[in-house]
Coordinates of C-alpha atoms in Angstrom, one line a residue:
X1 CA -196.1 51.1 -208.9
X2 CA -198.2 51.6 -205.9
X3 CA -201.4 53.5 -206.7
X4 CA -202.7 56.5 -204.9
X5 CA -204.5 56.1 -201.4
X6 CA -203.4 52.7 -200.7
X7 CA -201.0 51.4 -198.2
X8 CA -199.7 48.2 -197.5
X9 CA -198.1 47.7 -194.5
X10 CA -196.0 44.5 -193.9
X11 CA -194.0 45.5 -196.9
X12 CA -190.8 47.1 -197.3
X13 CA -189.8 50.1 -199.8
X14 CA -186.9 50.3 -202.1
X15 CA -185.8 53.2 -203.8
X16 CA -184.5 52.5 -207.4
X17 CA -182.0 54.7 -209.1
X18 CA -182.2 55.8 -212.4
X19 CA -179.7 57.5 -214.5
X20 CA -182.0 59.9 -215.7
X21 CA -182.0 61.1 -212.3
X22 CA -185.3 60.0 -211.6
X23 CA -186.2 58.1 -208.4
X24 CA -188.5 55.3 -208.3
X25 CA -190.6 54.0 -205.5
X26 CA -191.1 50.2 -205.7
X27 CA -192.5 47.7 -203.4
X28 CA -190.2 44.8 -202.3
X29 CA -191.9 42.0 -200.4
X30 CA -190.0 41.0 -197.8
X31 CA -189.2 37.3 -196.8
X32 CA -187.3 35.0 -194.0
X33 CA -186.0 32.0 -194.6
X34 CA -187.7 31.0 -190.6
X35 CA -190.7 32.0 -189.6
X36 CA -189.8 32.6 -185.9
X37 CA -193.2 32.3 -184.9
X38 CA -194.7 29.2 -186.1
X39 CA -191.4 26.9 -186.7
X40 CA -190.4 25.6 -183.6
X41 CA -186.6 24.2 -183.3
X42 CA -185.3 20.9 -182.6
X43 CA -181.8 20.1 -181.3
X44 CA -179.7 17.3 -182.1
X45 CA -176.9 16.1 -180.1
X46 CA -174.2 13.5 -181.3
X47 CA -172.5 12.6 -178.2
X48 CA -169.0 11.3 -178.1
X49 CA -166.2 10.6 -175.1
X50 CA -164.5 14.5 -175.7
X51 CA -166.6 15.9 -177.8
X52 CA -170.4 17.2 -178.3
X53 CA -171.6 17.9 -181.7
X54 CA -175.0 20.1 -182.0
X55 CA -176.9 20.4 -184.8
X56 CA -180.5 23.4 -185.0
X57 CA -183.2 22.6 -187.3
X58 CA -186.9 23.8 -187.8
X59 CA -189.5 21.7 -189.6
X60 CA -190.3 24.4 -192.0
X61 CA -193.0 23.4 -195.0
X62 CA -191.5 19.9 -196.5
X63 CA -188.0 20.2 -195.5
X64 CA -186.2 20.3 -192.1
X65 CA -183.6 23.3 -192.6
X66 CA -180.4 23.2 -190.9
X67 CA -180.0 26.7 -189.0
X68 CA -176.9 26.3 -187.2
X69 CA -174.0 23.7 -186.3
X70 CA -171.4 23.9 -183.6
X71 CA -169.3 21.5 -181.2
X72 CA -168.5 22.0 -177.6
X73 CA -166.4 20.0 -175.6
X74 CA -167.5 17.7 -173.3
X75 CA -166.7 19.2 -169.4
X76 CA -168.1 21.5 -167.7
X77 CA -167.0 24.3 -169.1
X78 CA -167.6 23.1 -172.6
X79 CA -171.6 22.4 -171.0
X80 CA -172.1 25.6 -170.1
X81 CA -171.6 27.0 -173.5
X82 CA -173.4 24.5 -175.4
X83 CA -176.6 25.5 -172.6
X84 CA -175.7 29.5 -173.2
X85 CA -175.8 28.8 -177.1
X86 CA -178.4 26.4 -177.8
X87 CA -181.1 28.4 -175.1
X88 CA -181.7 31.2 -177.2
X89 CA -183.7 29.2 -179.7
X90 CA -185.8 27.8 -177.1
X91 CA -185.6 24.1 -179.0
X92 CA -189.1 21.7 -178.6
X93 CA -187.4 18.5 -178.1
X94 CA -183.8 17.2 -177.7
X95 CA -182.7 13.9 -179.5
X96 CA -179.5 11.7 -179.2
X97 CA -178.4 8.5 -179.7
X98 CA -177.9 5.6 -176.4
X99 CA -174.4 5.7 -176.4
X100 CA -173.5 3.2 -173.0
X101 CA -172.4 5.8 -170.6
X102 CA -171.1 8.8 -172.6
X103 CA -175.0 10.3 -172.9
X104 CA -175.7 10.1 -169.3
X105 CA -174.1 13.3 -168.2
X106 CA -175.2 15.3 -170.9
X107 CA -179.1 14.0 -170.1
X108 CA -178.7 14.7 -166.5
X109 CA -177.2 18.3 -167.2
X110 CA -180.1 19.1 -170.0
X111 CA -182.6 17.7 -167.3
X112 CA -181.4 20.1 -164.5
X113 CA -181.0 22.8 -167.0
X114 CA -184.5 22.6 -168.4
X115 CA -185.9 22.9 -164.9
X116 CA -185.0 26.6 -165.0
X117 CA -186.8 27.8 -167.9
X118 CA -190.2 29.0 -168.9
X119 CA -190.4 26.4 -172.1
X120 CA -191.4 22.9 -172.4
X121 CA -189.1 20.8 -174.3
X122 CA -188.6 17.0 -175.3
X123 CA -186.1 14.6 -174.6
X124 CA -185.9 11.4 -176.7
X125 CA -182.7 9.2 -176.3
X126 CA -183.0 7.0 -179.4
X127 CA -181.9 3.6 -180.2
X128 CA -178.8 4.2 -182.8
X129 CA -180.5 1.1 -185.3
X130 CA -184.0 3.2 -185.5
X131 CA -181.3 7.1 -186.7
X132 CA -179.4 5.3 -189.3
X133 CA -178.5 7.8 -191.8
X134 CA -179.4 6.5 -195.6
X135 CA -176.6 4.0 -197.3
X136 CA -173.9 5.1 -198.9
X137 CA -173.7 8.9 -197.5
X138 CA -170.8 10.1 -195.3
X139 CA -171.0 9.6 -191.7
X140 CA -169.4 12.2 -189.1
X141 CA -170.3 13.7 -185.7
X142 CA -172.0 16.9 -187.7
X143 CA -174.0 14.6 -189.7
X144 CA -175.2 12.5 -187.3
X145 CA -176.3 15.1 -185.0
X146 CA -177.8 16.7 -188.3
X147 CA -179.9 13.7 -188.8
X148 CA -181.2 13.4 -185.4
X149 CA -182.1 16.6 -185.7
X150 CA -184.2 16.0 -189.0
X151 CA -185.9 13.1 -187.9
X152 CA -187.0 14.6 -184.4
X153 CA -188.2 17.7 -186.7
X154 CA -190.2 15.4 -188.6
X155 CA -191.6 12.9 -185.6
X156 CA -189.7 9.8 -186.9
X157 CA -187.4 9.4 -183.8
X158 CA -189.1 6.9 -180.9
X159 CA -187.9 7.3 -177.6
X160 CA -185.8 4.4 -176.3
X161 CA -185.0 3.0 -172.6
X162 CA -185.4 6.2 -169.9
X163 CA -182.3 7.0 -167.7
X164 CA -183.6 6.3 -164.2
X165 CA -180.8 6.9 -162.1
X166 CA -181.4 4.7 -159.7
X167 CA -181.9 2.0 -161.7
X168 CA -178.5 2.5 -163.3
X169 CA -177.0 2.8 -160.3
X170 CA -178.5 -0.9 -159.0
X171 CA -177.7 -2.0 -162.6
X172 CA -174.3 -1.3 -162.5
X173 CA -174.3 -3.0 -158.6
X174 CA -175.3 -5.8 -159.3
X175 CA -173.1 -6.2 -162.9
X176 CA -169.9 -5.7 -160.6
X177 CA -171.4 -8.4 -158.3
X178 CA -171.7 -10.6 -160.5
X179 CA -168.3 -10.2 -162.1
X180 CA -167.3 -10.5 -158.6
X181 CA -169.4 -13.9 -158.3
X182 CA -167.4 -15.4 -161.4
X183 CA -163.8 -14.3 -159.9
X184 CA -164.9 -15.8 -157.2
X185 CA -165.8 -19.1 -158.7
X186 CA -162.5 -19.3 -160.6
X187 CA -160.3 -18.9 -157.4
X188 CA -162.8 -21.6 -155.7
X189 CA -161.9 -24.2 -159.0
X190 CA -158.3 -22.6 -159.0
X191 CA -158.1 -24.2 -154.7
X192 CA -159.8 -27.3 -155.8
X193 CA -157.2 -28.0 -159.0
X194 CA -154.4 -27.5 -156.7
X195 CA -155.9 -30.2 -154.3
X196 CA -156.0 -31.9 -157.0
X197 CA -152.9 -32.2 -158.7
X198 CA -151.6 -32.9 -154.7
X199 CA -154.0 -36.2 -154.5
X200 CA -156.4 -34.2 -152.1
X201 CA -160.0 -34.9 -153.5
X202 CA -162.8 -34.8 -150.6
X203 CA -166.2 -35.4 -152.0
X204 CA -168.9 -33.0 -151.4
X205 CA -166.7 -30.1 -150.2
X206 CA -167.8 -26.8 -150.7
X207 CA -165.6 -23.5 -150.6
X208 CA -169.0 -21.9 -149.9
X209 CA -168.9 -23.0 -146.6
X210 CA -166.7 -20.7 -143.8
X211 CA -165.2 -23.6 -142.0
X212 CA -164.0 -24.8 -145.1
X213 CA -161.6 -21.8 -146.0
X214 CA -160.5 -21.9 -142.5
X215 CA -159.5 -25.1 -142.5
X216 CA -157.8 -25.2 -145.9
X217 CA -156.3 -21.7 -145.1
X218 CA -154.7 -23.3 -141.3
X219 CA -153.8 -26.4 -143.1
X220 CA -151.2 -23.9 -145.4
X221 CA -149.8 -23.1 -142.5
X222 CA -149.2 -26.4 -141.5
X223 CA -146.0 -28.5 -143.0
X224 CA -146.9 -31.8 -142.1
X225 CA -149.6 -34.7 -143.7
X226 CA -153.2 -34.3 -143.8
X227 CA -153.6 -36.5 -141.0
X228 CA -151.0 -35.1 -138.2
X229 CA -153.0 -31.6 -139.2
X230 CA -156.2 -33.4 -138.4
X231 CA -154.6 -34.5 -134.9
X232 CA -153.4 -30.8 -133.9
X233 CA -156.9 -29.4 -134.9
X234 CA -158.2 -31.0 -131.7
X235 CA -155.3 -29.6 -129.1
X236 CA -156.1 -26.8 -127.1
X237 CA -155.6 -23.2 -128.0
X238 CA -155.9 -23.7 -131.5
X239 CA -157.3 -21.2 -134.1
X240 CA -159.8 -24.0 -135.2
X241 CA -161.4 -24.5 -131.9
X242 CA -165.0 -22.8 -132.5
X243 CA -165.3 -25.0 -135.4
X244 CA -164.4 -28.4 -133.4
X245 CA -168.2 -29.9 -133.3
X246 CA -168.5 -28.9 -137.2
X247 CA -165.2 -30.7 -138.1
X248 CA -165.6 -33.9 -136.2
X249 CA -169.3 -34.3 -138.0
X250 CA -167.5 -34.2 -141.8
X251 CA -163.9 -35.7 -140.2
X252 CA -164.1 -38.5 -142.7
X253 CA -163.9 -36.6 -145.8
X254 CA -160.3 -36.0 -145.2
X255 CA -159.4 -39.4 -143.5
X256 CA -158.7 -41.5 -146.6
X257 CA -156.0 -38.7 -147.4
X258 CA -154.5 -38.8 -144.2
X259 CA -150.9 -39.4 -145.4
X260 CA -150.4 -36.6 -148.1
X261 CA -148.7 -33.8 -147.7
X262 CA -148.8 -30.0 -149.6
X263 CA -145.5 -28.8 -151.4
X264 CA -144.5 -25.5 -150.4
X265 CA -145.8 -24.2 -153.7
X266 CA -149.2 -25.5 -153.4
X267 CA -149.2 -24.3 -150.1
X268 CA -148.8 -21.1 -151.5
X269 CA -151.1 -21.0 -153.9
X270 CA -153.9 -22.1 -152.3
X271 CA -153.2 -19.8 -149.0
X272 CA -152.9 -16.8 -151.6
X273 CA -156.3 -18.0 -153.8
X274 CA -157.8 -18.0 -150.0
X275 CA -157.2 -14.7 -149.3
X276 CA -158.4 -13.2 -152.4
X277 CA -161.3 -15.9 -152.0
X278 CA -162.1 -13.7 -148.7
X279 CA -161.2 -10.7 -149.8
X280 CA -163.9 -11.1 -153.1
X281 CA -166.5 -12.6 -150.4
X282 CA -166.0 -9.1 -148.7
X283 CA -166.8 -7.4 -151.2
X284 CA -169.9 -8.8 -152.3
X285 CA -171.0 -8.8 -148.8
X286 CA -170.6 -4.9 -148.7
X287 CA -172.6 -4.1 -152.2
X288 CA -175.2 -6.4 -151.1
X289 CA -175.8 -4.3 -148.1
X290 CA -175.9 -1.1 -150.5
X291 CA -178.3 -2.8 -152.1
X292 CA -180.7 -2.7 -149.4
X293 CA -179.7 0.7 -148.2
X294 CA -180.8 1.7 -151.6
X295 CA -183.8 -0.1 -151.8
X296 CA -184.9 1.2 -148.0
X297 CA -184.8 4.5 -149.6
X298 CA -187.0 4.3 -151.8
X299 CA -190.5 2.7 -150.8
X300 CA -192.6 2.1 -154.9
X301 CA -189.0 0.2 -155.6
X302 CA -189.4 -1.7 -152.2
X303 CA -193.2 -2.5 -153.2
X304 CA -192.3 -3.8 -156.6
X305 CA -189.1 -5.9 -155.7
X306 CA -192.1 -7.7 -152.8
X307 CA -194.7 -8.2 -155.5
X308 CA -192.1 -9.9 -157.7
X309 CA -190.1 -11.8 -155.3
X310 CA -193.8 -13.6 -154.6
X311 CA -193.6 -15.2 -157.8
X312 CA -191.6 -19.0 -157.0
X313 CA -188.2 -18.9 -157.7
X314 CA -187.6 -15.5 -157.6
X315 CA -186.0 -14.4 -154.5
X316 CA -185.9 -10.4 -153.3
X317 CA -182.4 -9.3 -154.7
X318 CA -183.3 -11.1 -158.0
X319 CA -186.4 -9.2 -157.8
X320 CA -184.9 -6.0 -157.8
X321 CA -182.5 -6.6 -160.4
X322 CA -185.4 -7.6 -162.6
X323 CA -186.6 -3.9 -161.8
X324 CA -182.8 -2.3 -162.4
X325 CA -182.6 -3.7 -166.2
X326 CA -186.2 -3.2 -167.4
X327 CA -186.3 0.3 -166.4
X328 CA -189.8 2.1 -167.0
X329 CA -192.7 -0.3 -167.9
X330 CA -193.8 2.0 -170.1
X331 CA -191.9 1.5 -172.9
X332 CA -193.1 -2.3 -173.4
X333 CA -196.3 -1.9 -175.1
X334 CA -197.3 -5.5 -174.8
X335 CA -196.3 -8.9 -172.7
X336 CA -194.9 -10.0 -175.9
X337 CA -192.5 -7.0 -176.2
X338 CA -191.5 -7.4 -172.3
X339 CA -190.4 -10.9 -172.9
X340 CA -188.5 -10.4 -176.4
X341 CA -186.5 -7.6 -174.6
X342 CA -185.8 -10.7 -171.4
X343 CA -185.1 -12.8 -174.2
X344 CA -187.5 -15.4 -173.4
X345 CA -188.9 -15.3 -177.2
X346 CA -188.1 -17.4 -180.2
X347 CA -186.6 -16.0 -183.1
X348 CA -188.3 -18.1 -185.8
X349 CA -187.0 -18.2 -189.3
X350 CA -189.1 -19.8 -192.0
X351 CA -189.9 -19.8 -195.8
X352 CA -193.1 -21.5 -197.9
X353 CA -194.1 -23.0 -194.5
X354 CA -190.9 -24.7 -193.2
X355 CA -189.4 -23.6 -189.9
X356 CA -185.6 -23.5 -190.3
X357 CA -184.5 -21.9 -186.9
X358 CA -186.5 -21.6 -183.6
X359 CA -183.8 -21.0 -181.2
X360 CA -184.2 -18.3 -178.4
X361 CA -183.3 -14.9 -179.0
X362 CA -179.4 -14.0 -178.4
X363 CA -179.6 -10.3 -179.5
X364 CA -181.6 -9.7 -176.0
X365 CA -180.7 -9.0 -172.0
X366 CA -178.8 -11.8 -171.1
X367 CA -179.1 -11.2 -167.4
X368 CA -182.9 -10.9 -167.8
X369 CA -182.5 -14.0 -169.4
X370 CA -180.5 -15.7 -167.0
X371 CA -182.7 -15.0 -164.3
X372 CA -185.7 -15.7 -166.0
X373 CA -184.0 -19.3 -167.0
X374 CA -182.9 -20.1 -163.4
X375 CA -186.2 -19.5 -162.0
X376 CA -188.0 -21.6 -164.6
X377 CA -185.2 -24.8 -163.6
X378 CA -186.6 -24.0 -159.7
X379 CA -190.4 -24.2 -160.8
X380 CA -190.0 -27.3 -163.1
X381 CA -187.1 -29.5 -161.0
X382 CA -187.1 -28.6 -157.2
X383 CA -190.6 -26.7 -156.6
X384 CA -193.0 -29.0 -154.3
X385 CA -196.4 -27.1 -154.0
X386 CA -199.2 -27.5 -155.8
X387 CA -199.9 -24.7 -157.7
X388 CA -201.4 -23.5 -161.3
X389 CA -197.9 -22.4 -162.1
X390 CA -196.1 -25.5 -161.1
X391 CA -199.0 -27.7 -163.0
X392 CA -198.5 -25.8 -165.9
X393 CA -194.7 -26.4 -165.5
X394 CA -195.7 -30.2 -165.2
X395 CA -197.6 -30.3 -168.5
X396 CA -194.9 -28.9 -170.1
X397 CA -192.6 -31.6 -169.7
X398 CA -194.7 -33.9 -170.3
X399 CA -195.7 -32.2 -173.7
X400 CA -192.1 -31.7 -175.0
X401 CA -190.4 -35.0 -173.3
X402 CA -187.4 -35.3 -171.4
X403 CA -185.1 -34.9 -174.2
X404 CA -186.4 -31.3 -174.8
X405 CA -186.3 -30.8 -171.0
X406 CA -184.5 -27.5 -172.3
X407 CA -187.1 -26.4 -174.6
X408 CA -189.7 -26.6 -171.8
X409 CA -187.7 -24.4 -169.6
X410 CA -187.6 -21.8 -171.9
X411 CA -191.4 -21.9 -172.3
X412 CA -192.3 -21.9 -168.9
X413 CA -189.6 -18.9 -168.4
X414 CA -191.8 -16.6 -171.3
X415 CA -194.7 -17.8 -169.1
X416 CA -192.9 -16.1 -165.7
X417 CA -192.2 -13.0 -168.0
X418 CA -195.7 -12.8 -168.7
X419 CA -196.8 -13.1 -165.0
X420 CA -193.8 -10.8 -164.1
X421 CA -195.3 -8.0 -166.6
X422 CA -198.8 -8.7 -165.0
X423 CA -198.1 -8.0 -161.7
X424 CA -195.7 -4.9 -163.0
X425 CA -198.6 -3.5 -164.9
X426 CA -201.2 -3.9 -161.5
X427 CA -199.2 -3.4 -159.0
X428 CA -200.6 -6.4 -157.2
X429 CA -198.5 -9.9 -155.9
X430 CA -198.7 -13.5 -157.3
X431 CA -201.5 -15.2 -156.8
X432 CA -201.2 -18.7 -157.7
X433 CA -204.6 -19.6 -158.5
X434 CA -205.6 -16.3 -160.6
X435 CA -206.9 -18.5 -163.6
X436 CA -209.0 -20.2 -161.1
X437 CA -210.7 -17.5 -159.6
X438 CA -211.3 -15.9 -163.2
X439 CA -212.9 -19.1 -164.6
X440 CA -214.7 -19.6 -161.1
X441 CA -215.8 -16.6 -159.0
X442 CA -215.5 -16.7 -155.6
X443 CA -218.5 -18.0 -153.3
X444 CA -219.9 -16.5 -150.5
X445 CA -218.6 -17.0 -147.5
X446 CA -221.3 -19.1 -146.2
X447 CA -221.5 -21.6 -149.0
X448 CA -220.1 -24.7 -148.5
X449 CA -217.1 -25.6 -151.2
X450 CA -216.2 -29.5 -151.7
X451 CA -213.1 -30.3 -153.6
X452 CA -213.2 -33.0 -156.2
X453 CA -213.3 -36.2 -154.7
X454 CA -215.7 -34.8 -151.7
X455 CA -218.3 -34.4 -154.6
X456 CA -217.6 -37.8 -156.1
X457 CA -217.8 -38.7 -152.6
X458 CA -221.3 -37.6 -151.7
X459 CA -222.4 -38.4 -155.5
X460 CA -222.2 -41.9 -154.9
X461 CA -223.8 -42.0 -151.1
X462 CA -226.7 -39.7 -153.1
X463 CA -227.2 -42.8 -155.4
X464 CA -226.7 -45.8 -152.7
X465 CA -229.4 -43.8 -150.5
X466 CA -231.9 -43.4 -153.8
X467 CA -231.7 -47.2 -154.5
X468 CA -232.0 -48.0 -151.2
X469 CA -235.0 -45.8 -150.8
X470 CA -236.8 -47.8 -154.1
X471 CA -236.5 -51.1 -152.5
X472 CA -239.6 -52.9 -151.4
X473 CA -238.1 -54.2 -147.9
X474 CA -237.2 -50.7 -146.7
X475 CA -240.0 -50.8 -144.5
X476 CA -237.7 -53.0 -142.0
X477 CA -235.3 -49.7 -141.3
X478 CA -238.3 -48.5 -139.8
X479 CA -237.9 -43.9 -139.3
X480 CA -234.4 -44.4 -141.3
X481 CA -236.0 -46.2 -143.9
X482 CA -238.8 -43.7 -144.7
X483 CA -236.2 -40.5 -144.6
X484 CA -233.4 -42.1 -147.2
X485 CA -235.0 -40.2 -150.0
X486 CA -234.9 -37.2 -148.1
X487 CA -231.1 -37.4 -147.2
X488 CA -230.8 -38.5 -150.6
X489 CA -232.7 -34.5 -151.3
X490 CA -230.5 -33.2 -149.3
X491 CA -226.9 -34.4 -150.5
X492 CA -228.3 -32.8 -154.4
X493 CA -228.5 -30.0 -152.7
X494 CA -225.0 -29.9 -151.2
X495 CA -223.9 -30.9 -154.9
X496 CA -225.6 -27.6 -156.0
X497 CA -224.6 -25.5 -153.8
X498 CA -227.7 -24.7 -152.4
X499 CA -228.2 -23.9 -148.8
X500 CA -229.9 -26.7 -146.8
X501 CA -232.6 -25.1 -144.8

């Protein structure tokens, strides 16, 4: 009963009836299951090929409370109303899981989308391994998307790799190229087993060369031996004529296999592996040159592909598809992070002190580290300057042996992730003395700086000239004699550093 003179608002009145016939006047405090105003939402979106589950939660008290579930198809139709729906709460942060492809479209649209509104909101694409759902319990799109949306209410979801679209699209670039690149090598040992199997085996031909195709490609058109084909080559008008001078020069790799002749099927075969042989070249030829219309467009890509590419062994396009795998730097906390994810790391399994397995990470990018690889095989085999990077390359070897040649690629390939995350991180080039400069400062420009064996150099005239000076016939050198000790003064100086005045 409410007593006299006192009201409380914020509460709600209930009338009570009695059967008496007397009315009652009670207060009812009134309650919400969401407080509107201090409980923010969160979405959570399970994405899947057709269809788009959507899960609203607010972190209210201990527990994240489900408020509403629905699924939308996945066009743009079906967009639109997931947008029109999920708006009106105004959610603080959007989670789903990396999904390949399929979550691409729906970031892009919730990007553009959120560009419109007045409210801030979060978008975390999660790695599926860190929203696993607790063993044992059912697993569905509603459940999943449930469980995102928990564990964003909460702050337990961490934010995975960033779409950058440009990235993606360079990504997916230079994956096709490469696929292209392997085709291309199978039709180029497909020629050469044909050859083969007809007794045609030139040593040091390469299908990389132009001539080379032509040549093979003419000679499928021809139905007589190797040799009689060699003797046309050289007769006026014919289609091989601008590569006369280039043919004569390698003439005796197909002499000894003069009198062999091509079956009509292997002429075939190799005349159609050609053609798809050119055809594949083509192709690689034209992303390449998206590639660079791509990187022209955008100049902080261009100045990051130059800084890498002046590390040795890496050349420009490898540079930049170094930049289209790793995405943002940001999300590599550490060197030692950078090159787990490039697979340059050992994953090292031991127990009471014994190391069973050491072997390089497989569950890693593979392209990363094939590049990586390749570029440690140029520094340690075919690299010729001197440099602290190649010396540290030499050491290596000579620390693990020749029989663990492998092992001391891999080592110097965590050291190029290292310097690759460096210059990433300061936006500066390779310098290939760094080290040095850090232990040693730079002098002034006006001191003089002697290398190792100019000092050992001048060390040991500084000790002929001070015995000299001590012997007791020196007087007999007459003015050269009496300023030995002074020379002698003067090359301590030079050893110092010190300016002679």
């Amino acid at each position: 009963m409410a007593s006299e003179g006192k009201v409380v608002p914020s509460l709600a009145e209930a009338i009570t009836f009695r059967p008496e016939g007397e009315y009652k006047m009670e207060l009812v405090e009134f309650k919400v299951d969401v407080d509107w105003r201090t409980h923010p939402f969160f979405c959570g979106l399970d994405v899947h090929k057709h269809e788009l589950a959507v899960t609203i939660c607010t972190a209210e008290y201990r527990d994240a409370k489900v408020v509403s579930r629905s699924i939308f198809s996945v066009n743009s139709e079906g967009l639109e109303q997931f947008w029109n729906y999920v708006k009106k709460y105004q959610p603080a942060g959007f989670a789903m899981e990396a999904t390949g492809i399929f979550h691409h479209w729906i970031h892009k649209f919730l990007m553009q989308k959120l560009t419109t509104v007045d409210w801030h909101a979060e978008m975390i694409i999660t790695n599926p391994s860190d929203a696993h759902s607790l063993p044992g319990r059912p697993k569905d799109d509603k459940i999943d998307s449930e469980s995102l949306a928990k564990y964003l209410a909460k702050g337990m979801l961490r934010c995975g790799k960033p779409i950058i679209e440009v990235q993606e699209d360079l990504k997916a670039i230079f994956r096709m190229i490469l696929r292209i690149e392997k085709d291309r090598t199978a039709l180029k040992n497909r020629i050469i087993k044909t050859l083969d199997r007809a007794g045609i085996r030139p040593k040091r031909m390469s299908l990389n060369m132009n001539w080379v195709c032509r040549f093979l490609y003419y000679f499928t058109h021809f139905q007589g031996t190797l040799g009689a084909f060699l003797d046309e080559i050289f007769t006026n008008g014919h289609p091989l004529e601008p590569q006369h001078t280039v043919i004569k020069k390698n003439i005796g790799l197909f002499q000894p296999f003069s009198p062999i002749a091509l079956t009509h099927i292997q002429r075939t075969l190799i005349r159609q592996d050609l053609i798809e042989l050119d055809f594949k070249t083509g192709r690689k030829d034209t992303l390449t040159i998206e590639i660079g219309h791509i990187i022209e467009q955008y100049p902080n890509l261009r100045h990051h592909a130059s800084n890498l590419a002046s590390i040795p062994g890496l050349s420009k396009v490898k540079a930049v598809w170094i930049l289209a795998e790793i995405g943002s730097l940001k999300q590599y906390p550490t060197s030692r992070k950078f090159a787990a994810y490039c697979g340059c790391c050992p994953r090292i399994v031991s127990s009471a002190g014994k190391v069973y397995s050491a072997h390089t990470m497989r569950h890693s990018n593979k392209y990363l580290r094939t590049i990586f690889y390749n570029a440690a095989i140029v520094i340690c085999n075919l690299l010729k300057q001197d440099s602290e990077l190649k010396r540290y390359a030499t050491r290596t070897i000579q620390r693990k042996g020749r029989t663990a040649f492998k092992l001391a690629v891999c080592t110097v390939a965590t050291k190029l992730t290292k310097i690759t995350y460096a210059i990433l991180r300061d936006g500066k080039p390779f310098d290939p003395e760094h080290s040095q400069k850090l232990l040693h400062p730079l002098k002034k420009d006006n001191e003089q700086v002697f290398t190792l064996v100019e000092k050992k150099i001048i060390r040991h005239a500084r000790n002929v000239l001070k015995r000299v000076s001590q012997m007791e016939n020196t007087q007999d050198l007459g003015i050269l004699g009496e300023d030995l000790s002074i020379i002698a003064e003067h090359l301590d100086s030079l050893l110092e550093g010190k300016k002679i005045i």
